[in-house]
Coordinates of C-alpha atoms in Angstrom, one line a residue:
Chain A
X12 CA 1.3 -2.9 -6.4
X13 CA 4.2 -4.4 -4.4
X14 CA 4.5 -4.9 -0.6
X15 CA 6.8 -1.9 -0.2
X16 CA 4.1 0.4 -1.5
X17 CA 1.6 -1.1 0.9
X18 CA 3.9 -0.8 3.9
X19 CA 5.0 2.8 3.2
X20 CA 1.4 3.7 3.1
X21 CA 1.0 2.7 6.8
X22 CA 4.6 3.0 7.9
X23 CA 7.4 5.6 7.6
X24 CA 10.0 5.0 4.9
X25 CA 13.7 5.0 5.5
X26 CA 14.3 8.7 4.8
X27 CA 11.3 9.7 7.0
X28 CA 12.6 7.5 9.9
X29 CA 16.0 9.1 9.6
X30 CA 14.4 12.5 9.8
X31 CA 12.2 11.5 12.8
X32 CA 15.1 10.0 14.7
X33 CA 17.4 13.0 13.9
X34 CA 14.8 15.4 15.2
X35 CA 14.0 13.5 18.4
X36 CA 13.4 16.1 21.1
X37 CA 15.7 16.1 24.1
X38 CA 12.6 15.7 26.3
X39 CA 11.8 12.4 24.5
X40 CA 15.4 11.2 24.7
X41 CA 15.2 11.8 28.5
X42 CA 11.8 10.1 28.7
X43 CA 13.0 7.1 26.8
X44 CA 16.1 6.6 29.0
X45 CA 14.1 7.1 32.1
X46 CA 11.5 4.6 31.0
X47 CA 14.1 1.9 30.1
X48 CA 15.6 2.3 33.5
X49 CA 12.1 2.0 35.2
X50 CA 11.6 -1.2 33.2
X51 CA 14.7 -2.6 34.9
X52 CA 16.6 -3.1 31.7
X53 CA 20.0 -3.7 33.2
X54 CA 18.8 -6.2 35.8
X55 CA 16.4 -8.0 33.5
X56 CA 18.3 -8.1 30.2
X57 CA 21.8 -7.1 31.0
X58 CA 21.4 -4.0 28.7
X59 CA 21.9 -0.5 30.0
X60 CA 19.4 2.2 29.1
X61 CA 21.9 3.5 26.6
X62 CA 22.2 0.0 25.0
X63 CA 18.4 -0.2 24.7
X64 CA 18.2 3.3 23.2
X65 CA 21.0 2.4 20.6
X66 CA 19.1 -0.9 19.7
X67 CA 15.9 1.1 19.1
X68 CA 17.7 3.7 17.0
X69 CA 19.5 1.1 14.8
X70 CA 16.4 -1.2 14.4
X71 CA 14.3 1.8 13.4
X72 CA 16.8 3.1 10.9
X73 CA 17.3 -0.3 9.3
X74 CA 13.5 -0.7 9.1
X75 CA 13.9 -4.0 11.2
X76 CA 11.2 -2.4 13.4
X77 CA 8.7 -0.6 11.2
X78 CA 7.4 2.7 12.6
X79 CA 3.6 3.1 12.0
X80 CA 2.7 6.5 10.8
X81 CA 0.1 7.0 13.5
X82 CA 2.6 6.4 16.3
X83 CA 4.3 9.3 18.1
X84 CA 8.0 9.2 18.6
X85 CA 7.9 8.7 22.3
X86 CA 5.4 5.9 21.9
X87 CA 7.5 4.2 19.3
X88 CA 10.7 4.4 21.4
X89 CA 8.9 3.0 24.5
X90 CA 7.0 0.3 22.7
X91 CA 10.2 -0.9 20.8
X92 CA 12.4 -0.6 23.9
X93 CA 9.9 -2.7 25.9
X94 CA 10.0 -5.4 23.2
X95 CA 13.8 -5.3 23.0
X96 CA 14.1 -5.7 26.8
X97 CA 11.6 -8.5 26.8
X98 CA 13.4 -10.4 24.0
X99 CA 16.8 -9.8 25.6
X100 CA 15.5 -10.9 29.0
X101 CA 14.5 -14.2 27.6
X102 CA 18.0 -14.8 26.1
X103 CA 19.6 -13.4 29.2
X104 CA 17.8 -15.8 31.5
X105 CA 18.6 -18.8 29.3
X106 CA 22.3 -17.7 29.4
X107 CA 22.1 -17.5 33.2
X108 CA 20.7 -21.0 33.7
X109 CA 22.2 -23.1 30.9
X110 CA 25.5 -24.6 31.8
X111 CA 28.2 -24.9 29.2
X112 CA 29.5 -28.3 28.0
X113 CA 32.8 -27.6 30.0
X114 CA 30.8 -26.9 33.1
X115 CA 28.9 -30.1 32.7
X116 CA 32.1 -32.1 32.2
X117 CA 33.7 -30.7 35.4
X118 CA 30.7 -31.1 37.6
X119 CA 31.4 -33.0 40.8
X120 CA 29.2 -35.2 42.9
X121 CA 28.6 -32.5 45.4
X122 CA 27.0 -30.4 42.7
X123 CA 24.6 -33.2 41.8
X124 CA 22.9 -33.0 45.2
X125 CA 19.4 -31.5 45.0
X126 CA 19.5 -27.7 44.7
X127 CA 16.8 -25.3 45.8
X128 CA 15.5 -25.5 42.2
X129 CA 15.0 -29.3 42.2
X130 CA 14.1 -29.5 45.9
X131 CA 10.8 -27.8 45.4
X132 CA 9.5 -31.0 43.8
X133 CA 9.6 -32.6 47.3
X134 CA 9.6 -29.9 49.9
X135 CA 10.8 -26.3 50.1
X136 CA 14.4 -25.8 51.2
X137 CA 15.2 -23.6 54.2
X138 CA 16.9 -21.3 51.7
X139 CA 13.7 -20.9 49.6
X140 CA 11.6 -20.3 52.7
X141 CA 14.0 -17.5 53.8
X142 CA 14.0 -16.0 50.3
X143 CA 10.2 -15.9 50.2
X144 CA 10.0 -14.3 53.7
X145 CA 12.5 -11.7 52.6
X146 CA 10.6 -10.9 49.4
X147 CA 7.4 -10.6 51.3
X148 CA 9.0 -8.3 53.7
X149 CA 10.5 -6.0 51.0
X150 CA 7.1 -5.8 49.2
X151 CA 5.4 -4.9 52.5
X152 CA 7.9 -2.1 53.1
X153 CA 7.3 -0.8 49.5
X154 CA 3.5 -0.9 50.0
X155 CA 3.9 1.0 53.3
X156 CA 6.0 3.6 51.7
X157 CA 3.4 4.1 48.9
X158 CA 0.5 4.3 51.4
X159 CA 2.5 6.9 53.5
X160 CA 2.7 9.0 50.4
X161 CA -1.1 9.5 50.4
X162 CA -1.8 9.7 54.2
X163 CA -3.0 13.3 53.8
X164 CA -5.0 12.6 50.7
X165 CA -8.1 10.5 51.6
X166 CA -9.2 10.1 48.0
X167 CA -5.8 8.8 46.8
X168 CA -5.6 6.7 49.9
X169 CA -8.9 5.0 49.1
X170 CA -7.8 4.6 45.5
X171 CA -4.6 2.9 46.6
X172 CA -6.3 0.6 49.1
X173 CA -8.8 -0.5 46.4
X174 CA -6.0 -1.1 43.9
X175 CA -4.2 -3.2 46.4
X176 CA -7.4 -5.3 46.7
X177 CA -7.3 -5.5 42.9
X178 CA -10.7 -3.9 42.5
X179 CA -11.8 -2.8 39.0
X180 CA -12.5 0.8 38.1
X181 CA -16.3 0.3 38.3
X182 CA -16.0 -1.0 41.9
X183 CA -13.6 1.8 42.9
X184 CA -16.0 4.4 41.6
X185 CA -18.6 3.0 44.0
X186 CA -16.4 2.2 47.0
X187 CA -14.5 5.6 47.0
X188 CA -17.6 7.5 45.8
X189 CA -15.8 8.9 42.8
X190 CA -17.2 10.3 39.6
X191 CA -15.5 9.3 36.4
X192 CA -13.7 12.7 36.3
X193 CA -12.7 12.5 39.9
X194 CA -11.3 9.0 39.3
X195 CA -9.1 10.3 36.5
X196 CA -7.9 13.3 38.7
X197 CA -7.0 11.0 41.6
X198 CA -5.3 8.6 39.3
X199 CA -3.2 11.4 37.8
X200 CA -2.3 12.6 41.3
X201 CA -1.2 9.1 42.2
X202 CA 0.9 8.7 39.0
X203 CA 2.7 12.0 39.5
X204 CA 3.4 11.5 43.2
X205 CA 4.8 8.0 42.8
X206 CA 7.0 9.2 40.0
X207 CA 8.3 12.1 42.1
X208 CA 9.0 9.7 45.0
X209 CA 10.2 6.8 42.9
X210 CA 11.6 8.2 39.7
X211 CA 13.0 4.8 38.6
X212 CA 10.0 2.9 39.9
X213 CA 10.3 -0.1 42.3
X214 CA 12.7 -3.0 41.4
X215 CA 10.0 -5.7 41.5
X216 CA 12.3 -8.0 39.4
X217 CA 14.6 -8.3 42.4
X218 CA 11.9 -10.0 44.4
X219 CA 10.0 -11.9 41.7
X220 CA 10.2 -15.6 42.6
Chain B
X18 CA -0.9 -10.6 44.3
X19 CA 0.9 -7.6 45.9
X20 CA 3.7 -7.9 43.3
X21 CA 1.1 -7.1 40.6
X22 CA 0.3 -4.0 42.6
X23 CA 4.0 -3.0 42.6
X24 CA 4.1 -3.6 38.8
X25 CA 1.1 -1.4 38.5
X26 CA 2.9 1.3 40.4
X27 CA 5.8 1.1 37.9
X28 CA 3.3 1.5 35.1
X29 CA 2.0 4.6 36.8
X30 CA 5.5 6.0 37.0
X31 CA 6.0 5.3 33.2
X32 CA 2.6 6.9 32.4
X33 CA 3.6 10.0 34.4
X34 CA 7.0 10.2 32.6
X35 CA 5.2 10.1 29.3
X36 CA 2.4 12.5 30.3
X37 CA 4.6 15.1 31.9
X38 CA 5.2 18.2 29.8
X39 CA 8.6 18.7 28.0
X40 CA 9.4 21.6 30.4
X41 CA 8.8 19.4 33.4
X42 CA 10.9 16.5 32.1
X43 CA 13.8 18.8 31.1
X44 CA 13.7 20.4 34.5
X45 CA 14.3 17.0 36.1
X46 CA 17.5 16.4 34.0
X47 CA 20.5 15.9 36.2
X48 CA 18.4 15.5 39.4
X49 CA 18.6 12.3 41.5
X50 CA 17.2 9.3 39.6
X51 CA 16.9 11.1 36.2
X52 CA 19.2 11.1 33.2
X53 CA 22.0 13.7 33.1
X54 CA 23.0 16.2 30.4
X55 CA 25.8 13.8 29.7
X56 CA 23.3 10.9 29.1
X57 CA 21.4 13.1 26.6
X58 CA 24.6 14.0 24.8
X59 CA 25.6 10.3 24.7
X60 CA 22.2 9.4 23.2
X61 CA 22.4 12.2 20.6
X62 CA 25.9 10.9 19.6
X63 CA 24.4 7.4 19.1
X64 CA 21.7 8.9 16.8
X65 CA 24.2 10.9 14.8
X66 CA 26.6 8.0 14.4
X67 CA 23.8 5.5 13.6
X68 CA 22.3 7.8 10.9
X69 CA 25.8 8.3 9.4
X70 CA 26.4 4.5 9.3
X71 CA 23.0 3.9 7.8
X72 CA 23.6 6.4 5.0
X73 CA 27.0 4.9 4.3
X74 CA 25.5 1.4 4.2
X75 CA 22.7 2.5 1.8
X76 CA 25.3 4.3 -0.4
X77 CA 27.5 1.2 -0.6
X78 CA 24.5 -0.9 -1.3
X79 CA 23.4 1.4 -4.2
X80 CA 26.9 1.4 -5.6
X81 CA 27.1 -2.4 -5.5
X82 CA 23.7 -2.6 -7.2
X83 CA 24.8 -0.2 -9.9
X84 CA 28.1 -2.0 -10.4
X85 CA 26.2 -5.3 -10.7
X86 CA 23.8 -3.7 -13.2
X87 CA 26.8 -2.4 -15.3
X88 CA 28.4 -5.8 -15.3
X89 CA 25.2 -7.4 -16.3
X90 CA 24.9 -4.9 -19.2
X91 CA 28.5 -5.6 -20.3
X92 CA 28.0 -9.3 -20.2
X93 CA 24.8 -9.0 -22.2
X94 CA 26.5 -6.8 -24.8
X95 CA 29.5 -9.1 -25.2
X96 CA 27.5 -12.3 -25.1
X97 CA 27.4 -14.2 -28.4
X98 CA 24.1 -13.9 -30.1
X99 CA 21.6 -16.7 -29.5
X100 CA 20.8 -16.9 -33.2
X101 CA 22.4 -19.5 -35.6
X102 CA 24.2 -18.3 -38.7
X103 CA 21.3 -19.3 -41.1
X104 CA 18.9 -17.5 -38.7
X105 CA 21.0 -14.4 -38.8
X106 CA 21.2 -14.5 -42.5
X107 CA 17.5 -14.7 -42.6
X108 CA 17.2 -11.7 -40.2
X109 CA 19.6 -9.7 -42.4
X110 CA 17.7 -10.5 -45.6
X111 CA 14.4 -9.6 -44.0
X112 CA 15.9 -6.3 -42.8
X113 CA 17.3 -5.5 -46.2
X114 CA 14.1 -6.2 -47.9
X115 CA 12.3 -3.8 -45.6
X116 CA 12.9 -0.9 -48.1
X117 CA 10.6 1.5 -46.3
X118 CA 12.7 1.4 -43.1
X119 CA 16.3 0.9 -44.4
X120 CA 18.0 4.0 -45.9
X121 CA 19.5 3.2 -49.4
X122 CA 23.1 4.0 -48.2
X123 CA 22.9 1.5 -45.5
X124 CA 21.9 -1.3 -47.8
X125 CA 24.8 -0.6 -50.1
X126 CA 27.3 -0.4 -47.2
X127 CA 26.1 -3.8 -45.8
X128 CA 26.3 -5.3 -49.3
X129 CA 29.9 -4.3 -49.5
X130 CA 30.7 -5.5 -46.0
X131 CA 29.1 -8.8 -46.8
X132 CA 31.2 -9.5 -49.9
X133 CA 33.5 -11.8 -48.0
X134 CA 30.6 -13.8 -46.6
X135 CA 32.5 -15.3 -43.7
X136 CA 30.6 -16.3 -40.5
X137 CA 32.3 -13.5 -38.7
X138 CA 31.1 -11.0 -41.3
X139 CA 27.5 -12.2 -41.0
X140 CA 27.6 -12.0 -37.1
X141 CA 29.1 -8.4 -37.4
X142 CA 26.5 -7.3 -39.9
X143 CA 23.7 -8.9 -37.8
X144 CA 25.0 -7.1 -34.6
X145 CA 25.3 -3.7 -36.5
X146 CA 21.7 -4.1 -37.7
X147 CA 20.6 -4.9 -34.2
X148 CA 22.4 -1.7 -33.0
X149 CA 20.6 0.3 -35.7
X150 CA 17.3 -1.1 -34.5
X151 CA 16.6 -2.8 -37.8
X152 CA 16.6 -6.3 -36.2
X153 CA 15.0 -7.3 -33.0
X154 CA 17.4 -9.8 -31.4
X155 CA 14.6 -11.2 -29.2
X156 CA 12.3 -11.8 -32.2
X157 CA 12.4 -15.5 -32.7
X158 CA 9.5 -15.7 -35.1
X159 CA 11.6 -15.5 -38.2

């Protein structure tokens, strides 16, 4: 038995993948594009949601990314998209910080002075302190907005407060006096409401230090 | 610490997108923050084009593989036999002596063809007997 036989037992073959991709529902196309956007593909990797989608399609069809038989189409598209964004993000960040040889040759003395990146080894620059303060301020505003969403829902409000405190589910059940079923219901309400308020999520990558 | 909470909120948004019904998701198409009909059309075009290109690539790979196979066959057929002339003669004699398998007419025909006895004649007779299946070219026991 060769490896191809083994892998087609657990993964879709080329023809099956063509069929699955060709029959992708419009709802799943919409979900995929929306999720790639929510993952911050453009800001993190330089790829638009359409670029990520095209990468997923091509890598699925060429069998570069194998599609397990037990994985639904939307799960495959999101899992693969996340992986592509993550890989591209790594390359993208290297591209943003690595100077070219030409840049190094034309560097002048002024540019060799400590930057905010090197200054942190001694003391924080004024620039860094301001950036941190701004980031904290933005995050506080986001948190306020989220809390305001659940002002009229004491259960969801309690859930959010405990999540902010990074409490585990077992503690939240006790602190908010939830049953297991109620926890799931409240979590679902929170998920749906934050999606309706922030359909593309919150751009945490803009404030990540 | 709070950044982790914001990331968790984004995961909730993603979960909600996945868990929402098809009808609910399609109803959002074109509204603020959601993909438009044009976005869906563009994605569908990508799928159609990628499948077309994949099929063309597969076809050209199959053609190239078939071409390579044909060339290999031609080379194998035109390649000089790996047997020496005395070995071929030995093969021919052994085949002729196998009265049960060789029809009478064939033996006579080869006897006449072999009258000249040149090396080319021997090679030709050997190849003909191989084609008739009376000599196994890979049998090196003899």
